[in-house]
mmCIF file of C-alpha atoms and ligand atoms in Angstrom:
data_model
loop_
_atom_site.group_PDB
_atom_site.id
_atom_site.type_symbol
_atom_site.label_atom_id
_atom_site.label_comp_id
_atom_site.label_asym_id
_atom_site.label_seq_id
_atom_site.Cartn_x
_atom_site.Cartn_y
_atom_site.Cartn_z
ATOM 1 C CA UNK Y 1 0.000 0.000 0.000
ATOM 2 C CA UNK Y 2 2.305 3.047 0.677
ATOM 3 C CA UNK Y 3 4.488 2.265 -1.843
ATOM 4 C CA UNK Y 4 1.638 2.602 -4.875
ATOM 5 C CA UNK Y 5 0.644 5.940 -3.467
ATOM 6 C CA UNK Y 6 1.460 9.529 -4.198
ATOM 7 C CA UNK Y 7 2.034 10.526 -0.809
ATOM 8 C CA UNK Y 8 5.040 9.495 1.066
ATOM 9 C CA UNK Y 9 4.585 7.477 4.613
ATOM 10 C CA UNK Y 10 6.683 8.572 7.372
ATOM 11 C CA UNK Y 11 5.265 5.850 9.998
ATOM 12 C CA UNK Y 12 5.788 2.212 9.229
ATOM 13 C CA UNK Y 13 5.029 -0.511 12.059
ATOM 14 C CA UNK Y 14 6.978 -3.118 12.067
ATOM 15 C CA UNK Y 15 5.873 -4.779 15.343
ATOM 16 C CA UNK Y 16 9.536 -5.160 16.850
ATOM 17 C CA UNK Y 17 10.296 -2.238 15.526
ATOM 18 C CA UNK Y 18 9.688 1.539 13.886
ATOM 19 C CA UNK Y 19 10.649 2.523 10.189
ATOM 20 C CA UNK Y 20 10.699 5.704 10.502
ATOM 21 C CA UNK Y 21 11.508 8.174 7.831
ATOM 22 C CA UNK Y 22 13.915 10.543 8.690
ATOM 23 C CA UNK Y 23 12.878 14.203 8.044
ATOM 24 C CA UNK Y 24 15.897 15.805 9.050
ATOM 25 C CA UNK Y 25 17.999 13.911 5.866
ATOM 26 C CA UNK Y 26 15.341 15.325 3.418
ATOM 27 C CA UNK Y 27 15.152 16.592 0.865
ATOM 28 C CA UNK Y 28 18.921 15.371 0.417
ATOM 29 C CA UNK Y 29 18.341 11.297 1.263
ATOM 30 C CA UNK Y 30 15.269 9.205 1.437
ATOM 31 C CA UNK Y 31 16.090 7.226 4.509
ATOM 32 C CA UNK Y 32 13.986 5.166 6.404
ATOM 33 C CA UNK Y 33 16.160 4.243 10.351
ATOM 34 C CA UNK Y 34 14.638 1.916 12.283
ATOM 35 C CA UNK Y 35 13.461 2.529 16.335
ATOM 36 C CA UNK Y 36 13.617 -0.278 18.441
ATOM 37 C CA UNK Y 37 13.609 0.942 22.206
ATOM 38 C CA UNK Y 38 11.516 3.652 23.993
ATOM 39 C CA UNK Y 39 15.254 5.645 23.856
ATOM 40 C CA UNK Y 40 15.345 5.073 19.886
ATOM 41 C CA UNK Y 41 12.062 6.700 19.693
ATOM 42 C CA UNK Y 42 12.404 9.298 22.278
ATOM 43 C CA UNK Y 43 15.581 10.478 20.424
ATOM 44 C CA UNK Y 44 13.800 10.947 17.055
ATOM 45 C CA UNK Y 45 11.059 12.642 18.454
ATOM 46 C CA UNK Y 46 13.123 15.190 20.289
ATOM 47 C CA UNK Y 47 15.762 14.979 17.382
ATOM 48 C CA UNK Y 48 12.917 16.070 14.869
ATOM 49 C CA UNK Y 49 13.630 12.912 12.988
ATOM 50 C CA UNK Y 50 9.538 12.637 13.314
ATOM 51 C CA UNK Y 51 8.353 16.007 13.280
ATOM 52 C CA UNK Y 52 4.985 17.522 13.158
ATOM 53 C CA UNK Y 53 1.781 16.962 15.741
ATOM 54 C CA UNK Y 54 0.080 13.957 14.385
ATOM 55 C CA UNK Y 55 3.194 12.002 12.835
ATOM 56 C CA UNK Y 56 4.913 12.500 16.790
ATOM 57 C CA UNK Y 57 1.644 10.799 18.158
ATOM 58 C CA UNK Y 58 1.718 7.818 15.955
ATOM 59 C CA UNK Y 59 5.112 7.168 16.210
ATOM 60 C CA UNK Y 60 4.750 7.353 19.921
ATOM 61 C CA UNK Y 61 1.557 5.053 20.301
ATOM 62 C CA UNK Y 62 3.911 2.518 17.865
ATOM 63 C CA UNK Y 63 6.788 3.175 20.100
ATOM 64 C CA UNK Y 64 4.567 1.924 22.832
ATOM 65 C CA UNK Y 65 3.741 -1.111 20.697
ATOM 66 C CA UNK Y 66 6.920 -2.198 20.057
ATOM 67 C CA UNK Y 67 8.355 -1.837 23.692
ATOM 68 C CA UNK Y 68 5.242 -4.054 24.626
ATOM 69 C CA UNK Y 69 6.201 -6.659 22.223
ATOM 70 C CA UNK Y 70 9.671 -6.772 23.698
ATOM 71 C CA UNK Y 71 8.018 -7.609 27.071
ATOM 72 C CA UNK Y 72 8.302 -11.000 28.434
ATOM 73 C CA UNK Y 73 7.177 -11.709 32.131
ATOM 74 C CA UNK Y 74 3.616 -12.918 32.675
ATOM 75 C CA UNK Y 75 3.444 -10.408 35.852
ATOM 76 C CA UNK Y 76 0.712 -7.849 34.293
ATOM 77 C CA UNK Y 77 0.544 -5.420 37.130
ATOM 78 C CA UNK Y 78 4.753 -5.097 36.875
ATOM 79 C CA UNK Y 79 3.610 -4.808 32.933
ATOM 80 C CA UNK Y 80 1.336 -1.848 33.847
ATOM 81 C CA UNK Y 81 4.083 -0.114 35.837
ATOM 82 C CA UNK Y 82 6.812 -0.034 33.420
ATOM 83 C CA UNK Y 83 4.234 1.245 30.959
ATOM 84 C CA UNK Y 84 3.422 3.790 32.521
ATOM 85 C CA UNK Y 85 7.193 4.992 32.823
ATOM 86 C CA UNK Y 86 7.770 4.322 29.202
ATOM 87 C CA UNK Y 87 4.818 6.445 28.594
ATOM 88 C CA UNK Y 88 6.414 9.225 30.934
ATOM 89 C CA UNK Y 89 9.281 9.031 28.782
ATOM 90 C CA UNK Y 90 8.055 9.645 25.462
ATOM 91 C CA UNK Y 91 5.866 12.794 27.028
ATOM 92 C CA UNK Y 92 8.947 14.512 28.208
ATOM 93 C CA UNK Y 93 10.767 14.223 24.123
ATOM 94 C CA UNK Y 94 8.193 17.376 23.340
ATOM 95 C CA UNK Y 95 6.347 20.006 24.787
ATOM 96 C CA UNK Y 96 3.790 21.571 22.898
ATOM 97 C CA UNK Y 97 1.966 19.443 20.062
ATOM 98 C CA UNK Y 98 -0.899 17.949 22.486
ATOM 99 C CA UNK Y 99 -1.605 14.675 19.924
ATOM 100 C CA UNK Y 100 1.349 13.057 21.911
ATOM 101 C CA UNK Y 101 0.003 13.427 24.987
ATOM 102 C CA UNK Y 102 -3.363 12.553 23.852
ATOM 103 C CA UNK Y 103 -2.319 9.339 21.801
ATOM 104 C CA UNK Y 104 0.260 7.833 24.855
ATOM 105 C CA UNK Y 105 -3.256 8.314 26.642
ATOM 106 C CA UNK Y 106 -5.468 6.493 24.656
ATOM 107 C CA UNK Y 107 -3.148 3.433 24.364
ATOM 108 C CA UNK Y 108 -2.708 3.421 28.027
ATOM 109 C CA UNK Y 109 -5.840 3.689 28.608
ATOM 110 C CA UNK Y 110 -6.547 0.896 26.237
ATOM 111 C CA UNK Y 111 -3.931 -1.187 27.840
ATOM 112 C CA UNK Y 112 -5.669 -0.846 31.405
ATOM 113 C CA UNK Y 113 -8.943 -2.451 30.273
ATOM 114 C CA UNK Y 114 -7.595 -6.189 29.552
ATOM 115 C CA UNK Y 115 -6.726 -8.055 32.414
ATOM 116 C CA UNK Y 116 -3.370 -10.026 31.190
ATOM 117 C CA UNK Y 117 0.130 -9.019 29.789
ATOM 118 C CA UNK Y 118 -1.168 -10.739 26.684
ATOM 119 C CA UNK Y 119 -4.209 -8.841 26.203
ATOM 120 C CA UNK Y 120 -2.852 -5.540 26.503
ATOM 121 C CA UNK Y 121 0.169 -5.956 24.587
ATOM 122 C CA UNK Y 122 -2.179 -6.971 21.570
ATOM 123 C CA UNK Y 123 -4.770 -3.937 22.735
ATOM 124 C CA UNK Y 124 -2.335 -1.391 22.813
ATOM 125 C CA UNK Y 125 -1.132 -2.914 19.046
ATOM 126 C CA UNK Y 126 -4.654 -2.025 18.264
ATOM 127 C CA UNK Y 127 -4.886 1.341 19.135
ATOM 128 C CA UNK Y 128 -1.635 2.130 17.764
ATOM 129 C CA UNK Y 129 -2.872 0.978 14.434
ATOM 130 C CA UNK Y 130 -6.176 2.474 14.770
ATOM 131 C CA UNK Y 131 -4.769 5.537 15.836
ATOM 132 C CA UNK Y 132 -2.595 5.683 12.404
ATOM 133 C CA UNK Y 133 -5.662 4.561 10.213
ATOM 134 C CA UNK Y 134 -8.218 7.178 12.138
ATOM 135 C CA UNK Y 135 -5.818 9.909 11.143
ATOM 136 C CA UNK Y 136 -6.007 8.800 7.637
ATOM 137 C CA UNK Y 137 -9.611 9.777 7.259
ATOM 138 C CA UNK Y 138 -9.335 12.618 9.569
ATOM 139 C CA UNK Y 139 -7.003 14.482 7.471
ATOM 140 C CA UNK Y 140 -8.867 13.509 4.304
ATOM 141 C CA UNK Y 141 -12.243 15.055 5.811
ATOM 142 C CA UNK Y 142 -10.072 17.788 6.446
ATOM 143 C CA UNK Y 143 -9.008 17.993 2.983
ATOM 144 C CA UNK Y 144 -12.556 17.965 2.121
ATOM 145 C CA UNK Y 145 -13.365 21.012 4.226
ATOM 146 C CA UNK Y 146 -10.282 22.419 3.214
ATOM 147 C CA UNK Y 147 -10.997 22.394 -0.389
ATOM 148 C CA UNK Y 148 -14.658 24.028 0.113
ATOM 149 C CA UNK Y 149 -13.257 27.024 0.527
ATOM 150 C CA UNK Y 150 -10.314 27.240 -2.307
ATOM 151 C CA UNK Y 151 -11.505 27.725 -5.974
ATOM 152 C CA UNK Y 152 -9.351 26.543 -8.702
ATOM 153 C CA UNK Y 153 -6.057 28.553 -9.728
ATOM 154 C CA UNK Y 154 -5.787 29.868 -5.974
ATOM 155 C CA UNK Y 155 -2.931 31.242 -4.584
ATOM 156 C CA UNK Y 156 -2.494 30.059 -1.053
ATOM 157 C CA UNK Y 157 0.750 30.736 1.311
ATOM 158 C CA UNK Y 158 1.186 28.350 4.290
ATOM 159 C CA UNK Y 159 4.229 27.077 6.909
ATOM 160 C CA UNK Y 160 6.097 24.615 8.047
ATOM 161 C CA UNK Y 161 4.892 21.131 6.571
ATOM 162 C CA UNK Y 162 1.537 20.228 7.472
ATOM 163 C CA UNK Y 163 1.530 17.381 5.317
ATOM 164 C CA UNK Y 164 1.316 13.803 4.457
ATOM 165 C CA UNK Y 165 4.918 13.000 6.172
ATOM 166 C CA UNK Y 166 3.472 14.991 9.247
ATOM 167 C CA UNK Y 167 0.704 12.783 9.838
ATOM 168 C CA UNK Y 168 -0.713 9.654 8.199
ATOM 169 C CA UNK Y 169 -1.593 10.830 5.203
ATOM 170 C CA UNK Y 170 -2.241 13.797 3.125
ATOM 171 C CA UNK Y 171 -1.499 16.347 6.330
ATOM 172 C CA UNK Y 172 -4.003 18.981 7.577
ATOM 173 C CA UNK Y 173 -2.975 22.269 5.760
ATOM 174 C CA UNK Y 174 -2.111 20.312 2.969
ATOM 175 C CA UNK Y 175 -4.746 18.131 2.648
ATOM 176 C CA UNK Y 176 -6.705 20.301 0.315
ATOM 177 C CA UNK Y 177 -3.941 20.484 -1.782
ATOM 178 C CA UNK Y 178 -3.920 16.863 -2.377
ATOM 179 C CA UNK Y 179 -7.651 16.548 -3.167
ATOM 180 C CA UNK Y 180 -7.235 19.731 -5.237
ATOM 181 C CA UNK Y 181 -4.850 17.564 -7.520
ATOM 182 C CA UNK Y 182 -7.443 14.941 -7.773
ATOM 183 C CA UNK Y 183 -10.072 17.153 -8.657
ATOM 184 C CA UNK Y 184 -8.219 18.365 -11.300
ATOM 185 C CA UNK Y 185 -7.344 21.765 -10.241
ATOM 186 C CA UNK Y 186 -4.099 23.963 -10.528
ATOM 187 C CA UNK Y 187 -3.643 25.374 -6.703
ATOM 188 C CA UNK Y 188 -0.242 27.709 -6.913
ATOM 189 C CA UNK Y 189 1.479 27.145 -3.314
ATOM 190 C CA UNK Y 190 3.960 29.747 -1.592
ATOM 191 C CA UNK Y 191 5.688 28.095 0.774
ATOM 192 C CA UNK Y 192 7.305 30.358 3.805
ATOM 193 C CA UNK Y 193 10.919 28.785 4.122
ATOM 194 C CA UNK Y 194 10.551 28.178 8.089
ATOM 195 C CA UNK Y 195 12.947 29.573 9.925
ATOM 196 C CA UNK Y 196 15.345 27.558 11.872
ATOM 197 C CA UNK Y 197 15.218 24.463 11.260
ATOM 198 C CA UNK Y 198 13.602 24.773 7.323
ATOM 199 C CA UNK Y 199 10.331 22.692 7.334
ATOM 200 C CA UNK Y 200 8.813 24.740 4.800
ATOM 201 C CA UNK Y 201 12.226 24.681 2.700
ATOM 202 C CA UNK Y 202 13.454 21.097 2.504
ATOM 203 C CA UNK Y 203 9.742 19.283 3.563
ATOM 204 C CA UNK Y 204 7.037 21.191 1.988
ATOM 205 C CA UNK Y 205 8.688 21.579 -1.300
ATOM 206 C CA UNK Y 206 9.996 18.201 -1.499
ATOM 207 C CA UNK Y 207 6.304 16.842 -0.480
ATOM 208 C CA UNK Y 208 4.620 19.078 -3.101
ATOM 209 C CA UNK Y 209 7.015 18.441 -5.439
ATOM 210 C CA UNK Y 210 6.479 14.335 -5.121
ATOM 211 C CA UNK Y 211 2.998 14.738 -5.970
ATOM 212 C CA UNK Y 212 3.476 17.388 -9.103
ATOM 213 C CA UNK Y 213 1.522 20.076 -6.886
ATOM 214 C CA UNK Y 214 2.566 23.430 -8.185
ATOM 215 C CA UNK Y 215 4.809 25.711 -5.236
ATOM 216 C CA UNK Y 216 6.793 28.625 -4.783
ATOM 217 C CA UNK Y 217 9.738 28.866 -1.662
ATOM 218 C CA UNK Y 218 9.743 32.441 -0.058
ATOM 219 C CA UNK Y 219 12.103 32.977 2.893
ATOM 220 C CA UNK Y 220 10.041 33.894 6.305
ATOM 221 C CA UNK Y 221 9.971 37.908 5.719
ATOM 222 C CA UNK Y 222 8.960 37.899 2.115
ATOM 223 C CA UNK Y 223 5.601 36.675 3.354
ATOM 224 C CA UNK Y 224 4.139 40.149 3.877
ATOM 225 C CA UNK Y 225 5.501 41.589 0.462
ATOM 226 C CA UNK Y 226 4.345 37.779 -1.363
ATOM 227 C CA UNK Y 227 0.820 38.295 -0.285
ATOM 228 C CA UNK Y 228 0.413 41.834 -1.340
ATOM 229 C CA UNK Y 229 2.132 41.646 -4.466
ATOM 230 C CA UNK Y 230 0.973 37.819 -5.594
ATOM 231 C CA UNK Y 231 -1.957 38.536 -4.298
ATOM 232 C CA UNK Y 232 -2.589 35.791 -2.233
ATOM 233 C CA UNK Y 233 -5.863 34.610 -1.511
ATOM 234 C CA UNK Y 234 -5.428 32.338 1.275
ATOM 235 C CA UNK Y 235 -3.293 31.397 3.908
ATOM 236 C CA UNK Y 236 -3.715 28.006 5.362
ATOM 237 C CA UNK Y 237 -1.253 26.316 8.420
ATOM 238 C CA UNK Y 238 -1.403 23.384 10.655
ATOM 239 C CA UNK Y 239 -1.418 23.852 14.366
ATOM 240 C CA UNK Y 240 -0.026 22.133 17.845
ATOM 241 C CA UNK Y 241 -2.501 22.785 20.346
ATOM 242 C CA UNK Y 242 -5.735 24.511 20.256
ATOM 243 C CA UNK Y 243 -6.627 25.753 23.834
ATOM 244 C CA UNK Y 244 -10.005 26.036 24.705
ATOM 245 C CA UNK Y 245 -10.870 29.418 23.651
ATOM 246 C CA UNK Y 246 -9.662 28.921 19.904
ATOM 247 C CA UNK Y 247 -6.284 30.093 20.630
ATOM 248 C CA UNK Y 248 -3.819 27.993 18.450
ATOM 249 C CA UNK Y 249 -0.271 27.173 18.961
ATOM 250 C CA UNK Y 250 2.197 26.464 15.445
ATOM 251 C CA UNK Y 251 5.458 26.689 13.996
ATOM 252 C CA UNK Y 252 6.714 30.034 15.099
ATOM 253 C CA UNK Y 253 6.232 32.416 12.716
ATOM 254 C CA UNK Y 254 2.302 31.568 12.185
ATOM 255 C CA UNK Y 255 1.458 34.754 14.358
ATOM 256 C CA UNK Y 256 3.634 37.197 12.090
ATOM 257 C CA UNK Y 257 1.597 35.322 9.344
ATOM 258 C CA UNK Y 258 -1.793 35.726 10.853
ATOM 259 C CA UNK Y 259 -1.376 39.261 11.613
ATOM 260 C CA UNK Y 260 -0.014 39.975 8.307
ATOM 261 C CA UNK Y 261 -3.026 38.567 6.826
ATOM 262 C CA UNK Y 262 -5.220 40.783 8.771
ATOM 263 C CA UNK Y 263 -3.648 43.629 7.812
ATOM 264 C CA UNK Y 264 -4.305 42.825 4.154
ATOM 265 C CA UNK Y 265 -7.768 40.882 4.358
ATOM 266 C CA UNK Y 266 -6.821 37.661 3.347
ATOM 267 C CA UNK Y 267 -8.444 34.771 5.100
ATOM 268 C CA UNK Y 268 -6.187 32.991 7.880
ATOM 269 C CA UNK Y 269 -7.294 28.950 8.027
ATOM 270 C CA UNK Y 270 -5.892 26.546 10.705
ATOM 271 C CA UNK Y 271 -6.430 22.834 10.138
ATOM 272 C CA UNK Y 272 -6.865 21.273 13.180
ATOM 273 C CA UNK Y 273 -8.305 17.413 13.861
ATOM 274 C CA UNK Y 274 -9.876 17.032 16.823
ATOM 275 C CA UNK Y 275 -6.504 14.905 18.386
ATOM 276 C CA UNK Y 276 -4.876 18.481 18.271
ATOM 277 C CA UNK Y 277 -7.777 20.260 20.804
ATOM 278 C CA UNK Y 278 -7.030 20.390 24.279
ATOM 279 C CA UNK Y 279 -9.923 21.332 26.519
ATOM 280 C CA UNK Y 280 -7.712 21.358 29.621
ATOM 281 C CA UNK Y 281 -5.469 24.533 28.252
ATOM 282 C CA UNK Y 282 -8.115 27.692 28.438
ATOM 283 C CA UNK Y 283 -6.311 29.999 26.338
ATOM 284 C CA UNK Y 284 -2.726 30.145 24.139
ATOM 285 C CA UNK Y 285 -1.140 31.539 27.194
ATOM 286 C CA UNK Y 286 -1.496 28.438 29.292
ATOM 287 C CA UNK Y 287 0.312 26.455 26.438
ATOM 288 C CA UNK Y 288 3.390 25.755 26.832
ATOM 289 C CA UNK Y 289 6.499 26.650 24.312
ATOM 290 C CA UNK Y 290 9.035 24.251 23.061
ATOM 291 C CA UNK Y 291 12.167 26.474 23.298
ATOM 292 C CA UNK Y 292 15.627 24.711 21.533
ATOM 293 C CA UNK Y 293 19.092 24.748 21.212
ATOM 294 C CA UNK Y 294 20.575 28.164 20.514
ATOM 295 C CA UNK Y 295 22.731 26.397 17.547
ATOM 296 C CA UNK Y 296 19.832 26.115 15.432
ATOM 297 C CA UNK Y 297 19.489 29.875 15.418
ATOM 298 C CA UNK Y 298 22.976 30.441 15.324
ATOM 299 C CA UNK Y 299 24.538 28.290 12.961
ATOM 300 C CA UNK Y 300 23.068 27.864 9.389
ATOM 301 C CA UNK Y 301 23.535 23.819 9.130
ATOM 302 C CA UNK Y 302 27.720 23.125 9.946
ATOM 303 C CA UNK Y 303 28.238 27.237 9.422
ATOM 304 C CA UNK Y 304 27.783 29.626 12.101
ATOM 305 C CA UNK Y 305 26.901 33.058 11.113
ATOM 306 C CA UNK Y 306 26.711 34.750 14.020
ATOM 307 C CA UNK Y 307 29.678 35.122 16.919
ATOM 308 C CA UNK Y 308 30.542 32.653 19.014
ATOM 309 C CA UNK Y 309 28.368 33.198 22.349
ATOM 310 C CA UNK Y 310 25.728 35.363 20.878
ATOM 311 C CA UNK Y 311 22.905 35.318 22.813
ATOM 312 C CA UNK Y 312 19.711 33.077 21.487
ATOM 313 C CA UNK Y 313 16.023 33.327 21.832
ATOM 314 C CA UNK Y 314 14.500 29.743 19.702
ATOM 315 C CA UNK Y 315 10.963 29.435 20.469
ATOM 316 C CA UNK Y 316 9.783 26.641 18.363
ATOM 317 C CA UNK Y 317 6.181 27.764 18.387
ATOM 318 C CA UNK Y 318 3.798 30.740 18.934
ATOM 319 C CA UNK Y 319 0.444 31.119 19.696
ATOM 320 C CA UNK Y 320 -1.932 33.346 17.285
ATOM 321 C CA UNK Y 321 -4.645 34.678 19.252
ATOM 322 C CA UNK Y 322 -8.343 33.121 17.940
ATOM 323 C CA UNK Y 323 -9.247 36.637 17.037
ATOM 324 C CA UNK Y 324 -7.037 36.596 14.251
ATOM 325 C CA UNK Y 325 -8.157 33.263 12.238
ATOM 326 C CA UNK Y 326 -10.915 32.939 9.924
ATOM 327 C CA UNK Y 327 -11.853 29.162 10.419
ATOM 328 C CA UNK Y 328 -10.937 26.131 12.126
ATOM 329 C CA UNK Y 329 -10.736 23.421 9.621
ATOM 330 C CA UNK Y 330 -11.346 20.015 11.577
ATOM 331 C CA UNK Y 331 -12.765 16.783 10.270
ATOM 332 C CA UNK Y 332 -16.294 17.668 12.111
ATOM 333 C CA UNK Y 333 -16.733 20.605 9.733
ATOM 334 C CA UNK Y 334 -15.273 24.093 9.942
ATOM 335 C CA UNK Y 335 -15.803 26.506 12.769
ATOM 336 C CA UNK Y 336 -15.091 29.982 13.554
ATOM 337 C CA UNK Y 337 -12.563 29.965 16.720
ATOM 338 C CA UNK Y 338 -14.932 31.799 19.237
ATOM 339 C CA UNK Y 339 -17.745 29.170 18.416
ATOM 340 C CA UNK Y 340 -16.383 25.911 19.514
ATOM 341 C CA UNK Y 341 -18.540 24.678 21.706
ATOM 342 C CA UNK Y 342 -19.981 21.801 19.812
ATOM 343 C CA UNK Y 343 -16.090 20.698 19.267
ATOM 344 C CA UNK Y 344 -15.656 20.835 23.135
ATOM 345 C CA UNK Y 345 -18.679 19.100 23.368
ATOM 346 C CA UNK Y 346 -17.104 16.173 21.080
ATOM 347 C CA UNK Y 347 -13.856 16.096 22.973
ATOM 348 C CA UNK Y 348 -15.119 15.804 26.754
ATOM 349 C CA UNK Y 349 -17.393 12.528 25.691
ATOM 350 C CA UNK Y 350 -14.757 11.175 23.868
ATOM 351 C CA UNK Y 351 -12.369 11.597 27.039
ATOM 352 C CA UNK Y 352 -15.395 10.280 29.174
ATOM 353 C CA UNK Y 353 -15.779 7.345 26.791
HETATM 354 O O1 MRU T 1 8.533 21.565 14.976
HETATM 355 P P1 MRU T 1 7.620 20.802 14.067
HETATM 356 O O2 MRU T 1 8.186 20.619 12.700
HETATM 357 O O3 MRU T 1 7.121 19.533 14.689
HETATM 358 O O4 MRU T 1 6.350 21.767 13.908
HETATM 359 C C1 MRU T 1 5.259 21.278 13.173
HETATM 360 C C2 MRU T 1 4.160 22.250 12.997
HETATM 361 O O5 MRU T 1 4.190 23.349 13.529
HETATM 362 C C3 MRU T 1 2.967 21.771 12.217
HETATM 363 O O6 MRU T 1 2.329 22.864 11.602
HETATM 364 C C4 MRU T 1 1.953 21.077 13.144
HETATM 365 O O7 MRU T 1 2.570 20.142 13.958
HETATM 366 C C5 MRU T 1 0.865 20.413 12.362
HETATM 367 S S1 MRU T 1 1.419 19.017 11.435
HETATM 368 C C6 MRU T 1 0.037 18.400 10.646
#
């Protein structure tokens, strides 16, 4: 199956281990390095070797999956234990995309309900694979809604990579892209560059690129200038963490982007599945920022190009305020941010459940 498709897979489940495609090679090398041990997974989650909100959840509901296989005593309350500490570990590799906390949850959770080492290891297989498929048809609803409000010959800007190899297939911001193709249609693409670390550069081009989907690479602070004098029509990202109030959390530089597009009356779109909500964060302020290594600001790849000890601020996210974003693209429909309820509604049963 994923090798007959347009869209690359970044997941594969091996049951003993993880192929797992690594993100940081690309666009140079098409690798695939295989994760074996909570630490193997841990490390390519941190390292950005997995990137992006819903590819970091699968790959850490697998990750669970695989250490389970490994297991071998019968005792299944000493099984419970030392998944719950694996399941520590792989929430400390990231801070702010919520669909890892919420998809080391579910499998837990999942795991808890049988009442032998045997069952849960094959339960929490389950969910891990469900999880993966589920995301599937979330992001191609998405797509779906996405596309309803794009017309043919569009111009659209987004960030970062929000796409198939960030989830399990087709992305969120990029999803419409993808169903664009198959309708036929000519969508023209600016993607922002993404400074530090270049997901916008060496992953949204590439991606696009793999499935003949027309795009342009702008550095970050031709955005502004692009969508005035391209006239842009539409600007479309992915997102982290939506708190409860419709604040959203993504690749830094989204808020520069969002007030940008304000300024000029373009509509500002964040795709969002419901894995990506968090009810228990009221507003972008409670969410917490990933900040990283000061190299990744200072040094451009091997190069450095700024002095040695020159003081580093490297958020890896911001938060735009739900006042400044047109829709909320889920797989329940779209939504403006400040009428969410029915959304909230969704996500406490399906905690309850
Ligand atoms: O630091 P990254 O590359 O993990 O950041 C990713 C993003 O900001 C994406 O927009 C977001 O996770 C959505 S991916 C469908």
């Amino acid at each position: 199956m994923a090798e007959d498709r347009a869209e690359v897979v970044s997941v594969i489940y091996k049951r003993d281990h993880i192929s797992l495609l690594d993100q940081r090679l690309l666009p140079r090398k098409k690798k695939y390095v295989r994760l074996s041990t909570i630490h193997d997974v841990w490390h390519a989650i941190h390292r950005l070797q997995v990137r992006g909100a819903p590819a970091i959840g699968i790959t850490a509901a697998f990750g669970l999956a695989v250490w389970a296989n490994r297991w071998r005593s019968p005792d299944y309350s000493a099984f419970l234990d030392a998944l719950e500490i694996a399941k520590s570990e792989l929430a400390s590799s990231r801070p702010t995309a919520v669909n890892l906390f919420w998809a080391l949850d579910r499998v837990v959770n999942r795991a808890k309900q049988t009442g032998s080492v045997e069952e849960a290891k094959l339960a929490i297989e389950a969910e891990a694979i469900q999880i993966q498929a589920e995301d599937e048809e979330t992001c191609r609803k998405i797509g779906e809604y996405g596309l309803s409000l794009f017309a043919d010959e569009q111009k659209i800007m987004t960030i970062c990579n929000a796409g198939s190899i960030a989830t399990a297939r087709y992305g969120t911001a990029l999803a419409p892209f993808y169903l664009a193709k198959e309708a036929g249609w000519n969508l023209h693409i600016y993607a922002c560059e993404t400074r530090p670390l270049l997901q916008g550069a060496r992953l949204t081009t590439w991606e696009l690129q793999q499935a003949n989907i027309d795009v342009t690479l702008i550095t970050d602070n031709m955005a502004a200038h692009t969508m005035r004098t391209k006239k842009i029509d539409a600007v479309i990202v992915g997102c982290d963490r939506v708190a409860r109030n419709g604040d959203v959390a993504n690749k830094i530089g989204t808020l520069g982007l969002a007030l940008q597009a304000k300024a000029l009356d373009i509509p500002f779109y964040v795709a969002a599945p419901l894995s990506t909500f968090d009810i228990d964060t009221p507003t972008g302020e409670e969410i917490p920022i990933e900040e990283r290594s000061s190299k990744e600001v200072s040094f451009f790849g091997e190069v450095n190009t700024a002095p040695n000890h020159t003081k580093v601020f490297n958020p890896a996210f911001d938060v735009t305020p739900a006042s400044y974003i047109t829709a909320l693209i889920t797989e329940y429909g779209i939504f403006e941010p400040n009428n969410i309820e029915r959304l909230i509604e969704r996500k406490t049963k399906e905690i309850a459940s």
